[in-house]
Coordinates of N, CA and C in Angstrom, one line a residue:
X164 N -113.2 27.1 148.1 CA -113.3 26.4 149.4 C -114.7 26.1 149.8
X165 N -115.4 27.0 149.6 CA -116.9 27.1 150.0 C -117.7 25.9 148.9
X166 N -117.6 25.8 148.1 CA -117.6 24.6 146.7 C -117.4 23.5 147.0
X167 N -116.1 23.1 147.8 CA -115.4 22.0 148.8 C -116.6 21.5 149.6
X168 N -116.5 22.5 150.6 CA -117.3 21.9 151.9 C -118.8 21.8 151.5
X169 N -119.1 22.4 150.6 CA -120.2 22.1 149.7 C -120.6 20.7 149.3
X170 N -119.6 20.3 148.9 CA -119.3 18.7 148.3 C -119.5 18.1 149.1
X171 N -118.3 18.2 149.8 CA -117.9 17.4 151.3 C -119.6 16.9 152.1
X172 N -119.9 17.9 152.2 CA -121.5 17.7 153.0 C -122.5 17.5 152.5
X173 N -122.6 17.6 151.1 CA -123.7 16.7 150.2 C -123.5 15.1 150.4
X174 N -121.6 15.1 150.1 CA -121.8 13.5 149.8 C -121.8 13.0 150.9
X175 N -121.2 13.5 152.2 CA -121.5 12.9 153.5 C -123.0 12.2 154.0
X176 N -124.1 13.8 153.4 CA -125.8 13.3 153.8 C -125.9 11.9 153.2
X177 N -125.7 11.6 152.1 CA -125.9 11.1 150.9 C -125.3 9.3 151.8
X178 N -124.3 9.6 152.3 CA -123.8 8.1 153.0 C -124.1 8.1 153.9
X179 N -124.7 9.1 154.6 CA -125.8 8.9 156.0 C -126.8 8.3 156.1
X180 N -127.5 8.6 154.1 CA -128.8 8.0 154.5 C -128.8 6.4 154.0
X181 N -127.6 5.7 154.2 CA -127.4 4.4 154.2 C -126.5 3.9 155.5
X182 N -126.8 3.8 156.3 CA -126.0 3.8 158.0 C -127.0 2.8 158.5
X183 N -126.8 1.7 159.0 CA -127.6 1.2 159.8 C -128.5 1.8 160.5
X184 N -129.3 1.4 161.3 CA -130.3 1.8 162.4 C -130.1 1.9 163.5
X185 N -130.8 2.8 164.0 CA -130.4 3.2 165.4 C -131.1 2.3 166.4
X186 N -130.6 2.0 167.4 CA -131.6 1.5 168.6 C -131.8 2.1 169.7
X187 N -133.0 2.9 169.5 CA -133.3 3.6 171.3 C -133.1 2.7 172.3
X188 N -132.4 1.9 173.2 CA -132.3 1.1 174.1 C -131.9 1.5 175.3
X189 N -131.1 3.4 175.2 CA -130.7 3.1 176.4 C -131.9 4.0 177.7
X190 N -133.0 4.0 176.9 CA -134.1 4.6 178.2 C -134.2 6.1 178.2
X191 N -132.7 6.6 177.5 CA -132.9 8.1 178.0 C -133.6 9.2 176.7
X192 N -134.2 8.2 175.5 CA -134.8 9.0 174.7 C -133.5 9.6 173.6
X193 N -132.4 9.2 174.0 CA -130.9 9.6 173.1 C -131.3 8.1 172.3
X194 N -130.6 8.3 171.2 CA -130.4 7.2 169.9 C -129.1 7.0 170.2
X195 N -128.9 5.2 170.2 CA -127.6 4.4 170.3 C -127.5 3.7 168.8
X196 N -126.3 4.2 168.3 CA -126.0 3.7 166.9 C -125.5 1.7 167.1
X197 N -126.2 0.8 167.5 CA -125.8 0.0 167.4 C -124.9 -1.3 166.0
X198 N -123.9 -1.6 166.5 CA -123.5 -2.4 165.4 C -123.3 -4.0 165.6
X199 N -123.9 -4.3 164.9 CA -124.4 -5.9 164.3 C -122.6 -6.6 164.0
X200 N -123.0 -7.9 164.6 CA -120.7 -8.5 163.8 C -121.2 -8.4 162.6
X201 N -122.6 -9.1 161.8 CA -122.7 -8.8 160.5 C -122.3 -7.9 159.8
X202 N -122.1 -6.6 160.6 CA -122.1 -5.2 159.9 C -120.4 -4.9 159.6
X203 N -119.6 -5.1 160.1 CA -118.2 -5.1 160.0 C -118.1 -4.5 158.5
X204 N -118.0 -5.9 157.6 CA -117.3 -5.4 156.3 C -117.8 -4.2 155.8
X205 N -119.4 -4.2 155.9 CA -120.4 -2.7 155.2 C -119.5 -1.6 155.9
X206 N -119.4 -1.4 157.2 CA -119.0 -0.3 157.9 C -117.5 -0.1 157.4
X207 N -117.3 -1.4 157.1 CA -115.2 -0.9 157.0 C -115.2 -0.4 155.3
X208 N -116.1 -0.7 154.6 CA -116.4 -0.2 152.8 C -116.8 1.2 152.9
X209 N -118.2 1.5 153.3 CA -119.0 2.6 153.4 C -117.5 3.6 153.9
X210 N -116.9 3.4 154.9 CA -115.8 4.1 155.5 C -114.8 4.5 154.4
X211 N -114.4 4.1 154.0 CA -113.2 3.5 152.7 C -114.3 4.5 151.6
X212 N -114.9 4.3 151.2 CA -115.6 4.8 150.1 C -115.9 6.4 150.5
X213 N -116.4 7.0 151.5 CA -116.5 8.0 152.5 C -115.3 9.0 152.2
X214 N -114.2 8.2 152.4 CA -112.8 8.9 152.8 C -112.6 9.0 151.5
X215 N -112.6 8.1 150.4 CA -111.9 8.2 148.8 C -112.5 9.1 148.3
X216 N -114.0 9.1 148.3 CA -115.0 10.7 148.0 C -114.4 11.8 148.6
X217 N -113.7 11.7 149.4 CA -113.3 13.0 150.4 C -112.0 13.5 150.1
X218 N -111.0 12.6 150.0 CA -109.9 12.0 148.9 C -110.1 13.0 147.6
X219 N -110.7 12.5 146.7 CA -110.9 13.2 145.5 C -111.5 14.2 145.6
X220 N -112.5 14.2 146.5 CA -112.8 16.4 146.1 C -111.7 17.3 147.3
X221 N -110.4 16.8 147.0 CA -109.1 17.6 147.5 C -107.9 17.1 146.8
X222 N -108.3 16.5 146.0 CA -107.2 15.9 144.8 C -106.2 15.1 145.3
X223 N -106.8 14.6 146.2 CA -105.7 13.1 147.0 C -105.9 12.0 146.2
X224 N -105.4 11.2 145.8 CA -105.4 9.5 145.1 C -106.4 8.5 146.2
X225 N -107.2 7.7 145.9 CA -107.8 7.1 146.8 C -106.5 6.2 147.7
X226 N -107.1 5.6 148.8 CA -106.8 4.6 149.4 C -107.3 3.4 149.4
X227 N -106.9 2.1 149.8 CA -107.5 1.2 149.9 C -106.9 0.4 151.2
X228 N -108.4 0.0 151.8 CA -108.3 -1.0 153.0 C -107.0 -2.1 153.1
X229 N -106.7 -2.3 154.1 CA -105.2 -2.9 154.5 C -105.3 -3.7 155.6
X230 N -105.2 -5.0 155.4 CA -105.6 -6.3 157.0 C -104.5 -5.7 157.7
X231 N -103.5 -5.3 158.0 CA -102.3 -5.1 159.1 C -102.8 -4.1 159.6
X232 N -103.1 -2.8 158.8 CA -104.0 -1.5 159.5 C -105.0 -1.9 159.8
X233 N -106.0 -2.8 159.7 CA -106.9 -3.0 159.7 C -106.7 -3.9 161.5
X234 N -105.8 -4.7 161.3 CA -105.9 -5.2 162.5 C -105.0 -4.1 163.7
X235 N -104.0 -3.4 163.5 CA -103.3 -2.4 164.6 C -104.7 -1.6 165.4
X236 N -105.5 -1.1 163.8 CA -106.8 -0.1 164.4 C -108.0 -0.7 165.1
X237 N -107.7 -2.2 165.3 CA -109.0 -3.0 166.2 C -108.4 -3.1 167.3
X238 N -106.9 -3.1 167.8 CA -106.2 -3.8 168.6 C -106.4 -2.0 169.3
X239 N -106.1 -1.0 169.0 CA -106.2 0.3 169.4 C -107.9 0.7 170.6
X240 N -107.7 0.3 169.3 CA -110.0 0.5 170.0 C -110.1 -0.2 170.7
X241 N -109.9 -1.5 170.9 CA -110.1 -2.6 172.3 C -109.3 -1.9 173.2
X242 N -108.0 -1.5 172.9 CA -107.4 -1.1 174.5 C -107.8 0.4 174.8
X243 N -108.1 1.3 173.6 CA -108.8 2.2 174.4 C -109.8 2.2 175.4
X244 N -110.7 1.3 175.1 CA -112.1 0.9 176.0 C -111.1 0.5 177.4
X245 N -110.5 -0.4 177.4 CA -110.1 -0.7 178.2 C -109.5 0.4 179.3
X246 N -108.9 1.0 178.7 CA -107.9 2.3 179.5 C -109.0 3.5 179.5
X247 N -110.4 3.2 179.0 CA -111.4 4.2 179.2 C -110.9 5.5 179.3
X248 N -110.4 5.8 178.2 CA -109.9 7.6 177.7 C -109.2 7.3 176.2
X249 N -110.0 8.2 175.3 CA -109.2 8.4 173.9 C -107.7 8.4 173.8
X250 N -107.0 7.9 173.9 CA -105.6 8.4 173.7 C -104.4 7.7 172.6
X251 N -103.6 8.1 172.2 CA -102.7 7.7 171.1 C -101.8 6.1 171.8
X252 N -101.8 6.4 172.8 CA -100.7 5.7 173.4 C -101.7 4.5 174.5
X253 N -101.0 3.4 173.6 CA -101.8 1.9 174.5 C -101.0 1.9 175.5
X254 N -102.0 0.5 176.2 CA -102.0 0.6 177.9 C -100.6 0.0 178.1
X255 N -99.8 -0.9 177.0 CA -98.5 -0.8 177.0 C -97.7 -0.3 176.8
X256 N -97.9 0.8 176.4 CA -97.0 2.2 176.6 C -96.7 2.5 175.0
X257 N -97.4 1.5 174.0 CA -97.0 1.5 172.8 C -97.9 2.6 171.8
X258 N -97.2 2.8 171.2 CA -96.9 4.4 170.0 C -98.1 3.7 168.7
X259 N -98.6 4.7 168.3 CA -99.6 3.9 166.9 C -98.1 3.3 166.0
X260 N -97.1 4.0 165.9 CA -96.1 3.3 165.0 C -95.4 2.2 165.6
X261 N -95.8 1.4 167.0 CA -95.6 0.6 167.0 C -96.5 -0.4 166.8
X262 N -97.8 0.0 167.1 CA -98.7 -1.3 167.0 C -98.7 -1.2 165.6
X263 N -98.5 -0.9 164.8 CA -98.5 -1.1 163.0 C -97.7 -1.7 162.9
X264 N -96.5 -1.8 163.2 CA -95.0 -2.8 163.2 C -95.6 -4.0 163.8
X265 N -96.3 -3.8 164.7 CA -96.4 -5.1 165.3 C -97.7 -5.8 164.3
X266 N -98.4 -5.4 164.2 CA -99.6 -5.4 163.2 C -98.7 -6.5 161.8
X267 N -97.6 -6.0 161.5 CA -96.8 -6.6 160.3 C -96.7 -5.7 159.1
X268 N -97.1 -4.2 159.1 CA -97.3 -3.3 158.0 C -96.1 -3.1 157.9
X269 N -95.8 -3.1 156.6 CA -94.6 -2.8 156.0 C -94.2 -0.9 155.0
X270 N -95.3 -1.0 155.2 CA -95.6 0.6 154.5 C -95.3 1.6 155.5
X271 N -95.1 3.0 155.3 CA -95.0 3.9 156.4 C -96.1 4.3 157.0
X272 N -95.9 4.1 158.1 CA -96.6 5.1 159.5 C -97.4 6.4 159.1
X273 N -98.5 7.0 158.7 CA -98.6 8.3 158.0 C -99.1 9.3 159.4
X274 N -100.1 8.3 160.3 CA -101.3 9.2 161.3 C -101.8 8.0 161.7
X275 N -102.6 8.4 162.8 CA -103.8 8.0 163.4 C -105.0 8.6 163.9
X276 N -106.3 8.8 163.6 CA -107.5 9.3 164.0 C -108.3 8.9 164.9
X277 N -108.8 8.9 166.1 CA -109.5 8.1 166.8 C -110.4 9.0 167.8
X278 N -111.7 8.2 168.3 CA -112.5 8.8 168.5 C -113.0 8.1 169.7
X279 N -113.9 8.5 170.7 CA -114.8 8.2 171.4 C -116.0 8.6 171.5
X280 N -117.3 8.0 171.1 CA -118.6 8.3 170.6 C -119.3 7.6 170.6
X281 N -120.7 7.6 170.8 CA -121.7 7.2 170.1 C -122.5 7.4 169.1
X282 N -121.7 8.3 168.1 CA -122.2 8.2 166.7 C -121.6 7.4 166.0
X283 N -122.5 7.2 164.6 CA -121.6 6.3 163.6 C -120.2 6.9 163.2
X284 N -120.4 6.1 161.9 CA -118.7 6.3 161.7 C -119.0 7.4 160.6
X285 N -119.9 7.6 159.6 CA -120.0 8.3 159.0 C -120.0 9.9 160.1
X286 N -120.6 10.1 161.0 CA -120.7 11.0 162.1 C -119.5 11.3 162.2
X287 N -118.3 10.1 162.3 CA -117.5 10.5 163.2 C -116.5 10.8 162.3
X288 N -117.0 10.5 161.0 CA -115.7 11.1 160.0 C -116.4 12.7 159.7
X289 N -117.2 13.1 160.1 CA -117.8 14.5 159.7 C -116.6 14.9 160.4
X290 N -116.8 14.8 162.0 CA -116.1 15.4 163.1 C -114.8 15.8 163.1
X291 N -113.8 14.2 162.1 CA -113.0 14.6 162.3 C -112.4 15.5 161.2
X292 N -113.4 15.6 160.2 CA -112.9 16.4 159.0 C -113.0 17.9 159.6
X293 N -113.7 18.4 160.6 CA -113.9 19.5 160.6 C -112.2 19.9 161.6
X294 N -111.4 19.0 161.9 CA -110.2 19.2 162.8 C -109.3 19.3 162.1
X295 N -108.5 20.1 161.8 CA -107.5 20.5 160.6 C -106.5 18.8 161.3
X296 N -106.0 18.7 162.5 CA -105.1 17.4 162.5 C -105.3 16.3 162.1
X297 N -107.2 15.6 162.3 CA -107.6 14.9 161.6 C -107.5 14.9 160.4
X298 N -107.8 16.0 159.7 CA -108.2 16.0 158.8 C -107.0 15.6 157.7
X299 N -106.1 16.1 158.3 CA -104.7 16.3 157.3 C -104.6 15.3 157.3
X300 N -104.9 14.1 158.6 CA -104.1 13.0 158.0 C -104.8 11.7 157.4
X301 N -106.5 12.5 157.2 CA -106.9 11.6 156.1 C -107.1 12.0 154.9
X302 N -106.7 13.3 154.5 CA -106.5 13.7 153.1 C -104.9 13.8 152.6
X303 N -103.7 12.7 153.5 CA -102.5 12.9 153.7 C -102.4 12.4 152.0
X304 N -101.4 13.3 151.2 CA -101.5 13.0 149.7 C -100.7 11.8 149.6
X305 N -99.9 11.1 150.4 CA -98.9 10.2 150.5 C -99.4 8.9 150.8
X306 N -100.8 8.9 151.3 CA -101.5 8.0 151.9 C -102.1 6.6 150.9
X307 N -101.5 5.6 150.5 CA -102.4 4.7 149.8 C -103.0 3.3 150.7
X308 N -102.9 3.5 151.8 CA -103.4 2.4 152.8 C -104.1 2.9 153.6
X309 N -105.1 2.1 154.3 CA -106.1 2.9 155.8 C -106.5 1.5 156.2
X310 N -106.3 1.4 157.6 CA -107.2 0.7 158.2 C -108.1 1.4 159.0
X311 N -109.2 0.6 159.4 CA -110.3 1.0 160.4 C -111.2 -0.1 161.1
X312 N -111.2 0.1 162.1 CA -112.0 -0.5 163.3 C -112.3 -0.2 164.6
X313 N -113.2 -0.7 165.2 CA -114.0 -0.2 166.1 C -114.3 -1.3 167.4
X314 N -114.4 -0.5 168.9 CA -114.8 -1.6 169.7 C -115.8 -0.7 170.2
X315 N -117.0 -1.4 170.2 CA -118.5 -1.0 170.6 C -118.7 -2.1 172.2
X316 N -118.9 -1.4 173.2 CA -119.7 -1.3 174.5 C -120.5 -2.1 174.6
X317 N -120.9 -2.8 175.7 CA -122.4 -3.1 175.8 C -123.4 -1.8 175.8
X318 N -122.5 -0.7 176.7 CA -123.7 0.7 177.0 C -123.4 1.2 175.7
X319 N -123.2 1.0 174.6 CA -123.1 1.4 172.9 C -122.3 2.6 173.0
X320 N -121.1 3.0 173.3 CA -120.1 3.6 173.0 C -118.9 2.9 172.1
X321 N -118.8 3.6 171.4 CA -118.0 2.8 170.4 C -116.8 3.5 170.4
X322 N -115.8 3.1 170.2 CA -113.8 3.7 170.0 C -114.0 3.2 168.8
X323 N -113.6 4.3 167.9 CA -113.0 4.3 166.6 C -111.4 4.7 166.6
X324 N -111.0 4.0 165.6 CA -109.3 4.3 164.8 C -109.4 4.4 163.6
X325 N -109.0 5.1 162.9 CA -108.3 5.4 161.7 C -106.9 5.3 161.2
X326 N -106.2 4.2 160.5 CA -104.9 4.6 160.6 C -104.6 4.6 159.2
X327 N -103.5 5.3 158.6 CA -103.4 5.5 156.9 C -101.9 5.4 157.2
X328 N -101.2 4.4 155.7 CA -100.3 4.5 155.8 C -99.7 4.7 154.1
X329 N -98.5 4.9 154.5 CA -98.0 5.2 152.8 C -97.0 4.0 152.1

């Protein structure tokens, strides 16, 4: 196990030190991880690539990126900002297995991961790997699909989703 997390936090450093740049902007001497619309695809790869490395040093099959997950977990993050609190459940009262149905995924429902932060995403997958609930359901062995996206602030808070399906 100690070998694992060994792994785990070499190759994590390793996709750290390819992360966009920070912008001190907000005055208080704290770093705001800002993100560029250019940056989208890099962030949704680097992410994907992150999790398959994490994937294989626990003997899970990789996954690959999914437009329906991909859109349920943008549509998540915008209304969490909105509803200003992390939570599973949109401001329509709807379930992550509904916004995937609505999304058009046809695959199964596995999890959802989501976050409130201003760190990157590579940060925020550290975070959630250290949460046995996160964690399980991005190393879910059943998992061959993930979406991911994010809604970033003007004050640079970003809502992350993660959603994996089988």
């Amino acid at each position: 196990m100690l070998r694992l997390s060994s792994l785990l936090l070499v190759g994590l450093l390793a996709l750290a030190a390819c992360t966009p740049q920070y912008d001190n902007g907000r005055g208080t001497g704290g770093q705001i991880y800002k993100i560029r619309s250019n940056d989208t695809s890099k962030i949704q790869f680097r992410m994907l690539d992150s999790v398959n490395s994490l994937r294989a040093a626990s003997g899970a099959g990789p996954v690959q990126l999914n437009a329906q997950l991909n859109a349920a977990a943008a549509t998540h993050s915008r209304d969490m900002s909105v509803q200003n609190r992390p939570w599973h459940f949109g401001s329509d009262g709807s379930s992550p297995l509904d916004r995937v149905a609505r999304a058009g995924y046809m695959g199964r429902f596995l999890g959802e991961t989501i976050s409130e932060t201003y760190e990157s995403e590579i940060e925020t997958l550290g975070a959630w790997m250290e949460q046995p609930g996160t964690r399980n359901v991005i190393l879910d062995p059943s998992a061959v699909n993930m979406g991911f996206a994010w809604f970033q602030e003007n004050n640079g808070k970003i809502w992350w989703t993660l959603v994996m399906g089988g």
